[in-house]
PDB file of C-alpha atoms and ligand atoms in Angstrom:
ATOM      1  CA  MET A 934      50.493 -20.968   2.221  1.00 82.00           C
ATOM      2  CA  LEU A 935      51.575 -19.756  -1.169  1.00 92.00           C
ATOM      3  CA  GLN A 936      54.856 -21.301  -2.317  1.00 98.00           C
ATOM      4  CA  ALA A 937      57.266 -19.257  -4.408  1.00 98.00           C
ATOM      5  CA  TRP A 938      60.971 -19.553  -5.157  1.00 98.00           C
ATOM      6  CA  TYR A 939      63.803 -18.290  -7.317  1.00 98.00           C
ATOM      7  CA  MET A 940      64.205 -20.361 -10.471  1.00 98.00           C
ATOM      8  CA  ASP A 941      67.240 -22.146 -11.788  1.00 98.00           C
ATOM      9  CA  ASP A 942      68.122 -21.327 -15.368  1.00 94.00           C
ATOM     10  CA  SER A 943      68.102 -24.836 -16.773  1.00 96.00           C
ATOM     11  CA  ALA A 944      66.344 -25.290 -20.094  1.00 94.00           C
ATOM     12  CA  GLU A 945      64.529 -28.455 -19.037  1.00 94.00           C
ATOM     13  CA  ASP A 946      60.730 -28.850 -19.248  1.00 97.00           C
ATOM     14  CA  GLN A 947      58.946 -25.601 -18.271  1.00 98.00           C
ATOM     15  CA  ARG A 948      56.417 -27.671 -16.273  1.00 98.00           C
ATOM     16  CA  LYS A 949      59.088 -28.780 -13.777  1.00 98.00           C
ATOM     17  CA  PRO A 950      59.524 -26.738 -10.568  1.00 98.00           C
ATOM     18  CA  HIS A 951      62.983 -25.372 -11.492  1.00 98.00           C
ATOM     19  CA  LYS A 952      64.043 -24.839  -7.896  1.00 98.00           C
ATOM     20  CA  LEU A 953      67.592 -23.831  -7.048  1.00 98.00           C
ATOM     21  CA  GLU A 954      69.725 -26.128  -4.925  1.00 97.00           C
ATOM     22  CA  PRO A 955      69.452 -25.311  -2.126  1.00 98.00           C
ATOM     23  CA  ASN A 956      65.976 -23.882  -2.599  1.00 98.00           C
ATOM     24  CA  LYS A 957      65.685 -20.081  -2.340  1.00 98.00           C
ATOM     25  CA  PRO A 958      62.101 -19.447  -1.217  1.00 98.00           C
ATOM     26  CA  VAL A 959      60.263 -16.170  -1.792  1.00 98.00           C
ATOM     27  CA  SER A 960      57.733 -14.884   0.749  1.00 98.00           C
ATOM     28  CA  LEU A 961      54.610 -12.819   0.246  1.00 97.00           C
ATOM     29  CA  GLN A 962      56.502  -9.941   1.859  1.00 97.00           C
ATOM     30  CA  GLN A 963      58.996 -10.147  -0.998  1.00 98.00           C
ATOM     31  CA  LEU A 964      56.270 -10.242  -3.639  1.00 98.00           C
ATOM     32  CA  GLU A 965      54.441  -7.203  -2.294  1.00 97.00           C
ATOM     33  CA  PRO A 966      57.108  -4.620  -3.302  1.00 98.00           C
ATOM     34  CA  LEU A 967      56.844  -6.036  -6.832  1.00 98.00           C
ATOM     35  CA  GLY A 968      53.162  -5.099  -6.759  1.00 98.00           C
ATOM     36  CA  VAL A 969      52.014  -8.725  -6.681  1.00 98.00           C
ATOM     37  CA  LEU A 970      49.024  -9.222  -4.382  1.00 98.00           C
ATOM     38  CA  TYR A 971      47.636 -12.492  -3.113  1.00 98.00           C
ATOM     39  CA  TRP A 972      44.543 -13.855  -1.370  1.00 98.00           C
ATOM     40  CA  LYS A 973      43.647 -17.359  -0.245  1.00 98.00           C
ATOM     41  CA  LEU A 974      39.969 -18.197  -0.749  1.00 98.00           C
ATOM     42  CA  ASN A 975      37.733 -21.233  -0.538  1.00 98.00           C
ATOM     43  CA  ALA A 976      37.464 -22.283  -4.169  1.00 98.00           C
ATOM     44  CA  ASP A 977      34.676 -24.766  -3.420  1.00 98.00           C
ATOM     45  CA  LYS A 978      32.328 -21.810  -3.071  1.00 98.00           C
ATOM     46  CA  TYR A 979      33.609 -19.556  -5.816  1.00 98.00           C
ATOM     47  CA  GLU A 980      30.102 -19.198  -7.244  1.00 98.00           C
ATOM     48  CA  ASP A 981      28.759 -17.590  -4.086  1.00 98.00           C
ATOM     49  CA  ASP A 982      31.591 -16.336  -1.925  1.00 98.00           C
ATOM     50  CA  PRO A 983      31.232 -13.100   0.061  1.00 98.00           C
ATOM     51  CA  GLU A 984      35.035 -12.888   0.426  1.00 98.00           C
ATOM     52  CA  LEU A 985      35.501 -12.972  -3.338  1.00 98.00           C
ATOM     53  CA  GLN A 986      32.652 -10.512  -3.810  1.00 98.00           C
ATOM     54  CA  LYS A 987      34.301  -8.128  -1.374  1.00 98.00           C
ATOM     55  CA  ILE A 988      37.626  -8.207  -3.253  1.00 98.00           C
ATOM     56  CA  ARG A 989      35.842  -7.751  -6.585  1.00 98.00           C
ATOM     57  CA  LYS A 990      33.933  -4.774  -5.254  1.00 98.00           C
ATOM     58  CA  GLU A 991      36.899  -3.089  -3.582  1.00 98.00           C
ATOM     59  CA  ARG A 992      39.168  -3.516  -6.592  1.00 98.00           C
ATOM     60  CA  ASN A 993      36.549  -2.971  -9.290  1.00 98.00           C
ATOM     61  CA  TYR A 994      36.953  -6.427 -10.777  1.00 98.00           C
ATOM     62  CA  SER A 995      33.623  -6.181 -12.550  1.00 98.00           C
ATOM     63  CA  TRP A 996      34.276  -8.628 -15.377  1.00 98.00           C
ATOM     64  CA  MET A 997      34.973 -12.344 -15.112  1.00 98.00           C
ATOM     65  CA  ASP A 998      35.031 -15.603 -17.023  1.00 98.00           C
ATOM     66  CA  ILE A 999      36.420 -19.081 -16.443  1.00 98.00           C
ATOM     67  CA  ILE A1000      39.149 -20.649 -18.537  1.00 97.00           C
ATOM     68  CA  THR A1001      40.004 -24.336 -18.405  1.00 98.00           C
ATOM     69  CA  ILE A1002      43.523 -25.000 -19.559  1.00 98.00           C
ATOM     70  CA  HIS A1003      43.747 -28.602 -20.622  1.00 98.00           C
ATOM     71  CA  LYS A1004      44.550 -30.147 -23.963  1.00 98.00           C
ATOM     72  CA  ASP A1005      40.980 -31.407 -24.437  1.00 96.00           C
ATOM     73  CA  THR A1006      39.175 -28.195 -23.502  1.00 94.00           C
ATOM     74  CA  LEU A1007      41.222 -25.246 -24.662  1.00 97.00           C
ATOM     75  CA  PRO A1008      40.991 -24.341 -28.365  1.00 96.00           C
ATOM     76  CA  ASN A1009      44.442 -23.924 -29.926  1.00 97.00           C
ATOM     77  CA  TYR A1010      45.940 -25.489 -26.811  1.00 98.00           C
ATOM     78  CA  GLU A1011      49.562 -25.846 -27.972  1.00 97.00           C
ATOM     79  CA  GLU A1012      49.653 -22.346 -29.398  1.00 97.00           C
ATOM     80  CA  LYS A1013      48.186 -20.817 -26.229  1.00 97.00           C
ATOM     81  CA  ILE A1014      50.487 -22.767 -23.916  1.00 98.00           C
ATOM     82  CA  LYS A1015      53.379 -21.424 -25.917  1.00 97.00           C
ATOM     83  CA  SER A1016      52.187 -17.814 -25.870  1.00 97.00           C
ATOM     84  CA  PHE A1017      51.392 -17.913 -22.122  1.00 98.00           C
ATOM     85  CA  PHE A1018      55.032 -18.807 -21.517  1.00 98.00           C
ATOM     86  CA  GLU A1019      56.537 -16.031 -23.620  1.00 98.00           C
ATOM     87  CA  GLU A1020      57.734 -13.251 -21.361  1.00 98.00           C
ATOM     88  CA  HIS A1021      55.341 -10.317 -21.704  1.00 98.00           C
ATOM     89  CA  ILE A1022      53.533  -7.423 -20.069  1.00 98.00           C
ATOM     90  CA  HIS A1023      49.959  -6.167 -20.248  1.00 98.00           C
ATOM     91  CA  LEU A1024      48.719  -2.620 -20.007  1.00 98.00           C
ATOM     92  CA  ASP A1025      46.330  -3.699 -17.229  1.00 98.00           C
ATOM     93  CA  GLU A1026      46.397  -5.920 -14.160  1.00 98.00           C
ATOM     94  CA  GLU A1027      46.346  -9.686 -14.744  1.00 98.00           C
ATOM     95  CA  ILE A1028      44.039 -11.215 -12.139  1.00 98.00           C
ATOM     96  CA  ARG A1029      43.674 -14.968 -11.807  1.00 98.00           C
ATOM     97  CA  TYR A1030      41.815 -17.106  -9.296  1.00 98.00           C
ATOM     98  CA  ILE A1031      42.621 -20.810  -9.421  1.00 98.00           C
ATOM     99  CA  ILE A1032      39.442 -22.754  -8.786  1.00 98.00           C
ATOM    100  CA  ASP A1033      40.848 -26.158  -9.708  1.00 98.00           C
ATOM    101  CA  GLY A1034      44.140 -27.681 -10.761  1.00 98.00           C
ATOM    102  CA  SER A1035      47.408 -25.765 -10.546  1.00 98.00           C
ATOM    103  CA  GLY A1036      50.084 -23.954 -12.498  1.00 98.00           C
ATOM    104  CA  TYR A1037      52.999 -21.547 -12.256  1.00 98.00           C
ATOM    105  CA  PHE A1038      53.182 -17.799 -12.708  1.00 98.00           C
ATOM    106  CA  ASP A1039      56.726 -16.539 -13.163  1.00 98.00           C
ATOM    107  CA  VAL A1040      57.489 -12.889 -12.452  1.00 98.00           C
ATOM    108  CA  ARG A1041      60.702 -10.891 -12.686  1.00 98.00           C
ATOM    109  CA  ASP A1042      62.076  -9.378  -9.489  1.00 98.00           C
ATOM    110  CA  LYS A1043      63.873  -6.010  -9.322  1.00 97.00           C
ATOM    111  CA  GLU A1044      67.127  -7.578 -10.480  1.00 97.00           C
ATOM    112  CA  GLU A1045      65.336  -9.310 -13.370  1.00 97.00           C
ATOM    113  CA  GLN A1046      65.558 -12.737 -11.744  1.00 98.00           C
ATOM    114  CA  TRP A1047      62.662 -15.127 -12.288  1.00 98.00           C
ATOM    115  CA  ILE A1048      60.469 -15.916  -9.293  1.00 98.00           C
ATOM    116  CA  ARG A1049      58.178 -18.922  -9.748  1.00 98.00           C
ATOM    117  CA  ILE A1050      54.812 -18.715  -7.946  1.00 98.00           C
ATOM    118  CA  ALA A1051      53.066 -22.070  -7.476  1.00 98.00           C
ATOM    119  CA  MET A1052      49.344 -21.431  -7.873  1.00 98.00           C
ATOM    120  CA  GLN A1053      46.931 -23.937  -6.441  1.00 98.00           C
ATOM    121  CA  LYS A1054      43.222 -24.250  -5.874  1.00 98.00           C
ATOM    122  CA  GLY A1055      42.038 -21.254  -3.825  1.00 98.00           C
ATOM    123  CA  ASP A1056      44.902 -18.931  -4.799  1.00 98.00           C
ATOM    124  CA  LEU A1057      43.939 -15.525  -6.169  1.00 98.00           C
ATOM    125  CA  ILE A1058      46.732 -13.350  -7.500  1.00 98.00           C
ATOM    126  CA  THR A1059      47.033 -10.036  -9.239  1.00 98.00           C
ATOM    127  CA  LEU A1060      50.034  -9.070 -11.309  1.00 98.00           C
ATOM    128  CA  PRO A1061      50.368  -5.317 -11.823  1.00 98.00           C
ATOM    129  CA  ALA A1062      50.251  -3.698 -15.261  1.00 98.00           C
ATOM    130  CA  GLY A1063      53.741  -3.525 -16.719  1.00 98.00           C
ATOM    131  CA  ILE A1064      55.356  -6.438 -14.848  1.00 98.00           C
ATOM    132  CA  TYR A1065      57.227  -8.945 -17.014  1.00 98.00           C
ATOM    133  CA  HIS A1066      55.698 -12.365 -16.447  1.00 98.00           C
ATOM    134  CA  ARG A1067      54.657 -15.684 -17.985  1.00 98.00           C
ATOM    135  CA  PHE A1068      52.489 -18.685 -17.139  1.00 98.00           C
ATOM    136  CA  THR A1069      52.868 -22.428 -17.485  1.00 98.00           C
ATOM    137  CA  LEU A1070      50.978 -25.520 -16.479  1.00 98.00           C
ATOM    138  CA  ASP A1071      52.852 -27.802 -14.095  1.00 98.00           C
ATOM    139  CA  ASP A1072      53.157 -31.596 -14.201  1.00 98.00           C
ATOM    140  CA  ASN A1073      49.419 -31.947 -13.592  1.00 98.00           C
ATOM    141  CA  ASN A1074      48.651 -30.358 -16.975  1.00 98.00           C
ATOM    142  CA  TYR A1075      45.397 -28.832 -15.793  1.00 98.00           C
ATOM    143  CA  THR A1076      44.258 -25.440 -14.503  1.00 98.00           C
ATOM    144  CA  LYS A1077      40.776 -24.035 -14.144  1.00 98.00           C
ATOM    145  CA  ALA A1078      40.988 -20.327 -13.455  1.00 98.00           C
ATOM    146  CA  MET A1079      38.658 -17.400 -13.065  1.00 98.00           C
ATOM    147  CA  ARG A1080      39.929 -14.439 -15.066  1.00 98.00           C
ATOM    148  CA  LEU A1081      38.922 -11.116 -13.583  1.00 98.00           C
ATOM    149  CA  PHE A1082      39.240  -7.676 -15.089  1.00 98.00           C
ATOM    150  CA  VAL A1083      38.550  -4.020 -14.353  1.00 98.00           C
ATOM    151  CA  GLY A1084      36.027  -3.172 -17.076  1.00 97.00           C
ATOM    152  CA  ASP A1085      36.099  -4.751 -20.524  1.00 98.00           C
ATOM    153  CA  PRO A1086      38.955  -7.225 -20.833  1.00 98.00           C
ATOM    154  CA  VAL A1087      41.977  -6.643 -23.034  1.00 98.00           C
ATOM    155  CA  TRP A1088      44.350  -9.596 -22.953  1.00 96.00           C
ATOM    156  CA  THR A1089      46.941  -8.316 -25.419  1.00 98.00           C
ATOM    157  CA  PRO A1090      50.426  -9.458 -24.417  1.00 98.00           C
ATOM    158  CA  TYR A1091      53.405  -7.280 -25.341  1.00 98.00           C
ATOM    159  CA  ALA A1092      56.551  -9.351 -25.570  1.00 98.00           C
ATOM    160  CA  ARG A1093      59.717  -8.193 -23.922  1.00 98.00           C
ATOM    161  CA  PRO A1094      61.199  -5.662 -24.627  1.00 98.00           C
ATOM    162  CA  ALA A1095      58.186  -3.429 -23.990  1.00 98.00           C
ATOM    163  CA  GLU A1096      59.876  -0.473 -22.319  1.00 98.00           C
ATOM    164  CA  GLU A1097      58.124   2.149 -24.457  1.00 98.00           C
ATOM    165  CA  PHE A1098      54.669   1.541 -22.988  1.00 98.00           C
ATOM    166  CA  GLU A1099      53.305   3.943 -20.403  1.00 98.00           C
ATOM    167  CA  ALA A1100      52.202   1.004 -18.208  1.00 98.00           C
ATOM    168  CA  ARG A1101      55.786  -0.282 -18.196  1.00 98.00           C
ATOM    169  CA  LYS A1102      57.236   3.139 -17.412  1.00 98.00           C
ATOM    170  CA  LYS A1103      54.810   3.539 -14.538  1.00 98.00           C
ATOM    171  CA  TYR A1104      55.685   0.107 -13.218  1.00 98.00           C
ATOM    172  CA  VAL A1105      59.437   0.800 -13.389  1.00 98.00           C
ATOM    173  CA  GLN A1106      58.793   4.010 -11.441  1.00 98.00           C
ATOM    174  CA  PHE A1107      56.716   2.066  -8.896  1.00 98.00           C
ATOM    175  CA  LEU A1108      59.599  -0.400  -8.422  1.00 98.00           C
ATOM    176  CA  LYS A1109      62.012   2.449  -7.770  1.00 97.00           C
ATOM    177  CA  LEU A1110      59.793   3.844  -5.035  1.00 96.00           C
ATOM    178  CA  SER A1111      58.749   0.555  -3.419  1.00 94.00           C
ATOM    179  CA  ALA A1112      60.673  -0.954  -0.504  1.00 77.00           C
TER     180      ALA A1112
HETATM  181  C1  KMT B2166      47.598 -15.625 -19.159  1.00 93.99           C
HETATM  182  O1  KMT B2166      47.150 -14.559 -19.560  1.00 93.99           O
HETATM  183  O2  KMT B2166      48.807 -15.869 -19.057  1.00 93.99           O
HETATM  184  C2  KMT B2166      46.690 -16.638 -18.795  1.00 93.99           C
HETATM  185  O3  KMT B2166      45.519 -16.474 -18.953  1.00 93.99           O
HETATM  186  C3  KMT B2166      47.264 -17.843 -18.221  1.00 93.99           C
HETATM  187  C4  KMT B2166      46.276 -18.803 -17.837  1.00 93.99           C
HETATM  188  S1  KMT B2166      45.255 -18.331 -16.480  1.00 93.99           S
HETATM  189  C5  KMT B2166      45.872 -19.247 -15.140  1.00 93.99           C
HETATM  190 NI1   NI B2167      49.967 -12.265 -19.053  1.00 93.99          NI
END
């Protein structure tokens, strides 16, 4: 099961869980109205997985690559780690499938509170265009993820505030209408 929770606002190491005391868990049912979708797959067969192929086909995730986030493998590691953790939006969906290791995606809820989503091997998530979010490694310092995209990838992050973008406006409208 996917684990998610509301974050504390301490400034300690971003790689720590940052759970509240007592913990305030967040369910998939709470993530859905934010437009965050989730699937659990068998990451041991990511190279030939009918379940993954079905999702890719249905959602037009035609493009993919694999990124390994580790200090020895990722060029400009420190810089990238820093930019992943700066609150931002994209103009398209951000789709990530964790095939090894782990990490955290943080997303803002409707009241602008941070929800931390613990991503582990086999977790596939999509964040909608226009949602404020960020990513960090956890204490394990290693993630191998498939990046999927609808068409040719554009990874440009727009730091908060990014209210002027059409994708953001559409997302804000979506939030107003969702349960
Ligand atoms: C992103 O755009 O934040 C990332 O690619 C994070 C690493 S993928 C788990
Ligand atoms: Ni992003």
